PDB file of C-alpha atoms and ligand atoms in Angstrom:
ATOM      1  CA  MET A 456      34.137  38.840 -27.050  1.00  0.00           C
ATOM      2  CA  LYS A 457      30.758  37.151 -27.360  1.00  0.00           C
ATOM      3  CA  PHE A 458      27.765  39.294 -28.390  1.00  0.00           C
ATOM      4  CA  PHE A 459      24.431  38.758 -26.680  1.00  0.00           C
ATOM      5  CA  VAL A 460      21.357  40.725 -27.791  1.00  0.00           C
ATOM      6  CA  ASP A 461      19.448  42.419 -24.989  1.00  0.00           C
ATOM      7  CA  THR A 462      15.862  42.114 -26.224  1.00  0.00           C
ATOM      8  CA  ALA A 463      12.818  39.853 -26.401  1.00  0.00           C
ATOM      9  CA  GLU A 464      11.881  41.079 -29.908  1.00  0.00           C
ATOM     10  CA  ILE A 465      12.011  38.022 -32.178  1.00  0.00           C
ATOM     11  CA  ASP A 466      12.361  39.970 -35.464  1.00  0.00           C
ATOM     12  CA  ALA A 467      15.320  41.984 -34.171  1.00  0.00           C
ATOM     13  CA  ILE A 468      17.071  38.844 -32.920  1.00  0.00           C
ATOM     14  CA  ALA A 469      16.445  37.040 -36.227  1.00  0.00           C
ATOM     15  CA  GLU A 470      17.873  39.930 -38.271  1.00  0.00           C
ATOM     16  CA  LEU A 471      21.115  40.050 -36.270  1.00  0.00           C
ATOM     17  CA  ASN A 472      21.314  36.257 -36.141  1.00  0.00           C
ATOM     18  CA  ASP A 473      21.451  36.182 -39.954  1.00  0.00           C
ATOM     19  CA  THR A 474      24.747  38.107 -39.804  1.00  0.00           C
ATOM     20  CA  GLY A 475      26.321  35.745 -37.255  1.00  0.00           C
ATOM     21  CA  MET A 476      26.376  38.465 -34.598  1.00  0.00           C
ATOM     22  CA  VAL A 477      24.272  36.637 -32.007  1.00  0.00           C
ATOM     23  CA  ASP A 478      26.100  34.413 -29.542  1.00  0.00           C
ATOM     24  CA  GLY A 479      23.179  34.556 -27.096  1.00  0.00           C
ATOM     25  CA  VAL A 480      20.258  36.621 -25.833  1.00  0.00           C
ATOM     26  CA  THR A 481      19.427  38.312 -22.543  1.00  0.00           C
ATOM     27  CA  THR A 482      15.934  39.230 -21.406  1.00  0.00           C
ATOM     28  CA  ASN A 483      14.494  40.679 -18.229  1.00  0.00           C
ATOM     29  CA  PRO A 484      10.934  41.340 -17.004  1.00  0.00           C
ATOM     30  CA  SER A 485      10.998  44.881 -18.465  1.00  0.00           C
ATOM     31  CA  LEU A 486      11.985  43.557 -21.905  1.00  0.00           C
ATOM     32  CA  ILE A 487       9.285  40.848 -21.703  1.00  0.00           C
ATOM     33  CA  LEU A 488       6.738  43.582 -20.868  1.00  0.00           C
ATOM     34  CA  LYS A 489       7.952  45.635 -23.851  1.00  0.00           C
ATOM     35  CA  SER A 490       7.543  42.634 -26.176  1.00  0.00           C
ATOM     36  CA  GLY A 491       3.920  42.173 -25.084  1.00  0.00           C
ATOM     37  CA  ARG A 492       4.468  38.394 -25.154  1.00  0.00           C
ATOM     38  CA  ASP A 493       4.054  35.560 -22.655  1.00  0.00           C
ATOM     39  CA  ILE A 494       7.460  34.839 -21.063  1.00  0.00           C
ATOM     40  CA  LEU A 495       7.376  31.079 -21.588  1.00  0.00           C
ATOM     41  CA  GLU A 496       6.226  31.318 -25.220  1.00  0.00           C
ATOM     42  CA  VAL A 497       8.606  34.051 -26.337  1.00  0.00           C
ATOM     43  CA  THR A 498      11.566  32.504 -24.500  1.00  0.00           C
ATOM     44  CA  LYS A 499      10.917  29.169 -26.253  1.00  0.00           C
ATOM     45  CA  GLU A 500      10.864  30.932 -29.637  1.00  0.00           C
ATOM     46  CA  ILE A 501      14.132  32.707 -28.862  1.00  0.00           C
ATOM     47  CA  CYS A 502      15.749  29.426 -27.747  1.00  0.00           C
ATOM     48  CA  ASP A 503      14.664  27.760 -31.013  1.00  0.00           C
ATOM     49  CA  LEU A 504      16.172  30.621 -33.027  1.00  0.00           C
ATOM     50  CA  VAL A 505      19.506  31.032 -31.250  1.00  0.00           C
ATOM     51  CA  ASP A 506      22.098  28.362 -30.444  1.00  0.00           C
ATOM     52  CA  GLY A 507      23.788  30.174 -27.515  1.00  0.00           C
ATOM     53  CA  PRO A 508      22.625  30.926 -23.972  1.00  0.00           C
ATOM     54  CA  VAL A 509      19.259  32.656 -23.564  1.00  0.00           C
ATOM     55  CA  SER A 510      18.842  34.350 -20.184  1.00  0.00           C
ATOM     56  CA  ALA A 511      15.363  34.216 -18.669  1.00  0.00           C
ATOM     57  CA  GLU A 512      14.838  35.962 -15.338  1.00  0.00           C
ATOM     58  CA  VAL A 513      12.957  34.702 -12.288  1.00  0.00           C
ATOM     59  CA  VAL A 514      10.479  36.995 -10.553  1.00  0.00           C
ATOM     60  CA  ALA A 515      10.431  35.361  -7.097  1.00  0.00           C
ATOM     61  CA  THR A 516      12.493  36.951  -4.328  1.00  0.00           C
ATOM     62  CA  ASP A 517      13.042  34.094  -1.864  1.00  0.00           C
ATOM     63  CA  ALA A 518      15.497  31.317  -2.615  1.00  0.00           C
ATOM     64  CA  ASP A 519      13.071  28.382  -2.645  1.00  0.00           C
ATOM     65  CA  ASP A 520      10.680  30.090  -5.041  1.00  0.00           C
ATOM     66  CA  MET A 521      13.576  31.274  -7.231  1.00  0.00           C
ATOM     67  CA  ILE A 522      14.792  27.675  -7.415  1.00  0.00           C
ATOM     68  CA  ALA A 523      11.311  26.458  -8.415  1.00  0.00           C
ATOM     69  CA  GLU A 524      11.019  29.161 -11.088  1.00  0.00           C
ATOM     70  CA  GLY A 525      14.566  28.497 -12.299  1.00  0.00           C
ATOM     71  CA  ARG A 526      13.857  24.779 -12.662  1.00  0.00           C
ATOM     72  CA  LYS A 527      10.720  25.565 -14.681  1.00  0.00           C
ATOM     73  CA  LEU A 528      12.543  28.044 -16.940  1.00  0.00           C
ATOM     74  CA  ALA A 529      15.303  25.458 -17.482  1.00  0.00           C
ATOM     75  CA  THR A 530      12.748  23.019 -18.940  1.00  0.00           C
ATOM     76  CA  ILE A 531      12.093  25.422 -21.842  1.00  0.00           C
ATOM     77  CA  ALA A 532      15.297  24.433 -23.665  1.00  0.00           C
ATOM     78  CA  ASP A 533      18.853  23.228 -23.107  1.00  0.00           C
ATOM     79  CA  ASN A 534      20.254  26.699 -23.815  1.00  0.00           C
ATOM     80  CA  ILE A 535      18.415  28.514 -21.006  1.00  0.00           C
ATOM     81  CA  ALA A 536      20.537  30.491 -18.551  1.00  0.00           C
ATOM     82  CA  VAL A 537      18.481  31.125 -15.433  1.00  0.00           C
ATOM     83  CA  LYS A 538      18.808  34.791 -14.500  1.00  0.00           C
ATOM     84  CA  LEU A 539      18.834  35.564 -10.780  1.00  0.00           C
ATOM     85  CA  PRO A 540      19.165  38.911  -8.991  1.00  0.00           C
ATOM     86  CA  LEU A 541      22.267  39.543  -6.897  1.00  0.00           C
ATOM     87  CA  THR A 542      20.629  39.206  -3.494  1.00  0.00           C
ATOM     88  CA  TRP A 543      21.513  36.775  -0.741  1.00  0.00           C
ATOM     89  CA  ASP A 544      18.547  34.598  -1.776  1.00  0.00           C
ATOM     90  CA  GLY A 545      19.655  34.883  -5.383  1.00  0.00           C
ATOM     91  CA  LEU A 546      23.097  33.583  -4.422  1.00  0.00           C
ATOM     92  CA  LYS A 547      21.554  30.646  -2.538  1.00  0.00           C
ATOM     93  CA  ALA A 548      19.458  29.821  -5.607  1.00  0.00           C
ATOM     94  CA  CYS A 549      22.549  30.214  -7.813  1.00  0.00           C
ATOM     95  CA  LYS A 550      24.435  27.628  -5.773  1.00  0.00           C
ATOM     96  CA  VAL A 551      21.584  25.102  -6.062  1.00  0.00           C
ATOM     97  CA  LEU A 552      20.694  25.695  -9.721  1.00  0.00           C
ATOM     98  CA  SER A 553      24.304  25.754 -10.943  1.00  0.00           C
ATOM     99  CA  GLY A 554      24.945  22.599  -8.880  1.00  0.00           C
ATOM    100  CA  GLU A 555      22.141  20.929 -10.823  1.00  0.00           C
ATOM    101  CA  GLY A 556      23.978  21.689 -14.067  1.00  0.00           C
ATOM    102  CA  ASN A 557      22.041  24.772 -15.159  1.00  0.00           C
ATOM    103  CA  MET A 558      23.662  27.870 -16.627  1.00  0.00           C
ATOM    104  CA  VAL A 559      23.056  30.785 -14.242  1.00  0.00           C
ATOM    105  CA  ASN A 560      23.352  34.495 -15.003  1.00  0.00           C
ATOM    106  CA  VAL A 561      23.534  36.605 -11.837  1.00  0.00           C
ATOM    107  CA  THR A 562      22.199  40.032 -12.685  1.00  0.00           C
ATOM    108  CA  LEU A 563      21.995  43.547 -11.218  1.00  0.00           C
ATOM    109  CA  CYS A 564      25.655  43.524 -10.153  1.00  0.00           C
ATOM    110  CA  PHE A 565      27.049  46.899  -9.100  1.00  0.00           C
ATOM    111  CA  SER A 566      30.237  46.060  -7.162  1.00  0.00           C
ATOM    112  CA  GLY A 567      33.322  43.889  -7.296  1.00  0.00           C
ATOM    113  CA  ASN A 568      32.333  42.250  -4.007  1.00  0.00           C
ATOM    114  CA  GLN A 569      28.977  41.230  -5.449  1.00  0.00           C
ATOM    115  CA  ALA A 570      30.778  39.734  -8.457  1.00  0.00           C
ATOM    116  CA  LEU A 571      33.103  37.820  -6.125  1.00  0.00           C
ATOM    117  CA  LEU A 572      30.115  36.305  -4.303  1.00  0.00           C
ATOM    118  CA  ALA A 573      28.423  35.294  -7.573  1.00  0.00           C
ATOM    119  CA  ALA A 574      31.581  33.505  -8.759  1.00  0.00           C
ATOM    120  CA  LYS A 575      31.862  31.656  -5.445  1.00  0.00           C
ATOM    121  CA  ALA A 576      28.186  30.618  -5.768  1.00  0.00           C
ATOM    122  CA  GLY A 577      28.963  29.022  -9.149  1.00  0.00           C
ATOM    123  CA  ALA A 578      27.512  31.604 -11.547  1.00  0.00           C
ATOM    124  CA  THR A 579      28.133  30.976 -15.240  1.00  0.00           C
ATOM    125  CA  PHE A 580      27.757  34.695 -15.979  1.00  0.00           C
ATOM    126  CA  ILE A 581      27.930  37.837 -13.869  1.00  0.00           C
ATOM    127  CA  SER A 582      26.065  40.857 -15.260  1.00  0.00           C
ATOM    128  CA  PRO A 583      27.533  44.194 -14.138  1.00  0.00           C
ATOM    129  CA  PHE A 584      25.305  47.077 -15.285  1.00  0.00           C
ATOM    130  CA  ILE A 585      27.469  49.789 -16.839  1.00  0.00           C
ATOM    131  CA  GLY A 586      24.833  52.254 -18.021  1.00  0.00           C
ATOM    132  CA  ARG A 587      22.950  52.406 -14.739  1.00  0.00           C
ATOM    133  CA  LEU A 588      26.197  53.328 -12.927  1.00  0.00           C
ATOM    134  CA  ASP A 589      26.983  55.947 -15.577  1.00  0.00           C
ATOM    135  CA  ASP A 590      23.471  57.340 -14.962  1.00  0.00           C
ATOM    136  CA  MET A 591      24.633  58.065 -11.371  1.00  0.00           C
ATOM    137  CA  SER A 592      27.906  59.684 -12.515  1.00  0.00           C
ATOM    138  CA  ILE A 593      29.890  56.575 -11.499  1.00  0.00           C
ATOM    139  CA  ASP A 594      32.073  55.154 -14.287  1.00  0.00           C
ATOM    140  CA  GLY A 595      30.564  51.756 -15.065  1.00  0.00           C
ATOM    141  CA  LEU A 596      33.675  50.690 -16.966  1.00  0.00           C
ATOM    142  CA  ASP A 597      35.704  50.859 -13.731  1.00  0.00           C
ATOM    143  CA  LEU A 598      33.486  48.063 -12.430  1.00  0.00           C
ATOM    144  CA  ILE A 599      34.249  45.879 -15.455  1.00  0.00           C
ATOM    145  CA  GLU A 600      37.972  46.457 -14.854  1.00  0.00           C
ATOM    146  CA  ASP A 601      37.633  45.638 -11.133  1.00  0.00           C
ATOM    147  CA  ILE A 602      35.796  42.387 -11.816  1.00  0.00           C
ATOM    148  CA  ARG A 603      38.321  41.382 -14.530  1.00  0.00           C
ATOM    149  CA  THR A 604      41.133  41.891 -12.007  1.00  0.00           C
ATOM    150  CA  ILE A 605      39.362  39.992  -9.224  1.00  0.00           C
ATOM    151  CA  TYR A 606      38.421  37.036 -11.426  1.00  0.00           C
ATOM    152  CA  ASP A 607      41.903  36.833 -12.979  1.00  0.00           C
ATOM    153  CA  ASN A 608      43.573  37.035  -9.536  1.00  0.00           C
ATOM    154  CA  TYR A 609      41.841  33.839  -8.474  1.00  0.00           C
ATOM    155  CA  GLY A 610      41.139  32.063 -11.770  1.00  0.00           C
ATOM    156  CA  PHE A 611      37.350  32.230 -11.470  1.00  0.00           C
ATOM    157  CA  GLU A 612      35.684  30.873 -14.609  1.00  0.00           C
ATOM    158  CA  THR A 613      32.502  32.949 -14.240  1.00  0.00           C
ATOM    159  CA  GLN A 614      32.150  34.981 -17.438  1.00  0.00           C
ATOM    160  CA  ILE A 615      31.878  38.750 -17.216  1.00  0.00           C
ATOM    161  CA  LEU A 616      28.742  39.694 -19.159  1.00  0.00           C
ATOM    162  CA  ALA A 617      28.879  43.489 -19.508  1.00  0.00           C
ATOM    163  CA  ALA A 618      25.259  44.675 -19.385  1.00  0.00           C
ATOM    164  CA  SER A 619      23.252  47.878 -19.483  1.00  0.00           C
ATOM    165  CA  ILE A 620      25.333  48.931 -22.473  1.00  0.00           C
ATOM    166  CA  ARG A 621      24.078  52.150 -23.996  1.00  0.00           C
ATOM    167  CA  SER A 622      26.695  53.177 -26.582  1.00  0.00           C
ATOM    168  CA  VAL A 623      29.143  51.886 -29.157  1.00  0.00           C
ATOM    169  CA  ASN A 624      31.991  53.222 -26.999  1.00  0.00           C
ATOM    170  CA  HIS A 625      30.843  50.991 -24.137  1.00  0.00           C
ATOM    171  CA  VAL A 626      31.240  47.978 -26.449  1.00  0.00           C
ATOM    172  CA  GLN A 627      34.772  48.891 -27.584  1.00  0.00           C
ATOM    173  CA  ASP A 628      35.870  49.763 -24.032  1.00  0.00           C
ATOM    174  CA  CYS A 629      34.536  46.452 -22.683  1.00  0.00           C
ATOM    175  CA  ALA A 630      36.402  44.593 -25.437  1.00  0.00           C
ATOM    176  CA  LYS A 631      39.632  46.419 -24.498  1.00  0.00           C
ATOM    177  CA  ILE A 632      39.184  45.561 -20.806  1.00  0.00           C
ATOM    178  CA  GLY A 633      38.509  41.928 -21.640  1.00  0.00           C
ATOM    179  CA  ALA A 634      34.851  41.380 -20.755  1.00  0.00           C
ATOM    180  CA  ASP A 635      33.972  37.863 -21.912  1.00  0.00           C
ATOM    181  CA  VAL A 636      30.544  38.864 -23.223  1.00  0.00           C
ATOM    182  CA  MET A 637      28.603  42.030 -23.797  1.00  0.00           C
ATOM    183  CA  THR A 638      24.857  42.355 -24.124  1.00  0.00           C
ATOM    184  CA  ALA A 639      23.400  45.341 -25.924  1.00  0.00           C
ATOM    185  CA  PRO A 640      20.137  46.400 -27.548  1.00  0.00           C
ATOM    186  CA  PRO A 641      19.889  45.606 -31.289  1.00  0.00           C
ATOM    187  CA  ASP A 642      20.258  49.271 -32.325  1.00  0.00           C
ATOM    188  CA  VAL A 643      23.595  49.594 -30.488  1.00  0.00           C
ATOM    189  CA  ILE A 644      24.906  46.423 -32.160  1.00  0.00           C
ATOM    190  CA  LYS A 645      23.863  47.705 -35.595  1.00  0.00           C
ATOM    191  CA  LYS A 646      25.527  51.070 -34.930  1.00  0.00           C
ATOM    192  CA  LEU A 647      28.885  49.294 -34.426  1.00  0.00           C
ATOM    193  CA  ALA A 648      29.173  48.978 -38.211  1.00  0.00           C
ATOM    194  CA  GLY A 649      28.790  52.703 -38.836  1.00  0.00           C
ATOM    195  CA  HIS A 650      31.550  55.188 -39.628  1.00  0.00           C
ATOM    196  CA  PRO A 651      31.166  58.478 -41.544  1.00  0.00           C
ATOM    197  CA  LEU A 652      34.375  57.820 -43.492  1.00  0.00           C
ATOM    198  CA  THR A 653      32.964  54.461 -44.618  1.00  0.00           C
ATOM    199  CA  ASP A 654      29.832  56.254 -45.911  1.00  0.00           C
ATOM    200  CA  LYS A 655      31.875  58.990 -47.581  1.00  0.00           C
ATOM    201  CA  GLY A 656      34.309  56.553 -49.183  1.00  0.00           C
ATOM    202  CA  LEU A 657      31.530  54.341 -50.485  1.00  0.00           C
ATOM    203  CA  GLU A 658      29.692  57.316 -51.964  1.00  0.00           C
ATOM    204  CA  GLN A 659      32.785  58.240 -53.993  1.00  0.00           C
ATOM    205  CA  PHE A 660      33.417  54.653 -55.088  1.00  0.00           C
ATOM    206  CA  LEU A 661      29.823  54.321 -56.306  1.00  0.00           C
ATOM    207  CA  LYS A 662      30.061  57.600 -58.271  1.00  0.00           C
ATOM    208  CA  ASP A 663      33.254  56.390 -59.931  1.00  0.00           C
ATOM    209  CA  ALA A 664      31.754  52.947 -60.583  1.00  0.00           C
ATOM    210  CA  ALA A 665      28.869  54.618 -62.419  1.00  0.00           C
ATOM    211  CA  LYS A 666      31.287  56.755 -64.469  1.00  0.00           C
ATOM    212  CA  ALA A 667      33.363  53.679 -65.359  1.00  0.00           C
ATOM    213  CA  ASP A 668      30.163  51.763 -66.123  1.00  0.00           C
ATOM    214  CA  ILE A 669      31.340  48.885 -63.907  1.00  0.00           C
ATOM    215  CA  LYS A 670      28.970  45.909 -63.999  1.00  0.00           C
ATOM    216  CA  ILE A 671      29.937  42.696 -62.232  1.00  0.00           C
ATOM    217  CA  VAL A 672      26.892  40.448 -62.543  1.00  0.00           C
TER     218      VAL A 672
HETATM  219  C1  E4P B 452      20.986  42.823 -18.912  1.00  0.00           C
HETATM  220  O1  E4P B 452      20.895  41.646 -18.741  1.00  0.00           O
HETATM  221  C2  E4P B 452      19.871  43.761 -18.761  1.00  0.00           C
HETATM  222  O2  E4P B 452      18.740  43.174 -19.366  1.00  0.00           O
HETATM  223  C3  E4P B 452      20.097  45.077 -19.453  1.00  0.00           C
HETATM  224  O3  E4P B 452      21.388  45.145 -20.024  1.00  0.00           O
HETATM  225  C4  E4P B 452      19.709  46.265 -18.647  1.00  0.00           C
HETATM  226  O4  E4P B 452      19.952  47.420 -19.425  1.00  0.00           O
HETATM  227  P1  E4P B 452      19.327  48.836 -19.028  1.00  0.00           P
HETATM  228  O5  E4P B 452      20.040  49.355 -17.822  1.00  0.00           O
HETATM  229  O6  E4P B 452      19.582  49.698 -20.237  1.00  0.00           O
HETATM  230  O7  E4P B 452      17.870  48.608 -18.768  1.00  0.00           O
END
């Protein structure tokens, strides 16, 4: 499973990138607002830092304007994935922009039918939002399973990009279901390494290393 980082914070991306954990980055207008940066400038910096796809989202709502914005975003770097909302206009824009050879990430997906439409419109990635469904007491993981089944039934190559991930359990469950990619905030990715038995075991090993006066370099 590929790991994308869901942030527009350069320092956080750089830190995770140093560990080889960053296969791409996703942003959205809310994350750009949080960063306090200009979208074009910060997206360019992210694209320079990371080799994989960097999703940058349009803000227009009609297809022609989405296409114009998508074309402009695509000039930032070769690794831009134009992010479009799952509306009828978004699907029209997806068809045009993917037909021009751009990577397209169709976002705000909340049903298997929406995912089916995005695949038919040529999306590179579909972004089902797990956490926002969980917020409504609907199991977001069921949606990932539904989309996996639908795409496998017909051999669609659109990659399932599990989004709105809020916990380490979401990550493991998505990996078990077979999501192609997951995008999560940096703190969730860092928490994946944690286990209390790792901490406890290390504490004992370090005590014993001190007693044995172990020095390696
Ligand atoms: C994904 O592309 C979105 O930016 C993100 O995962 C949304 O997450 P949220 O529901 O926690 O805001």
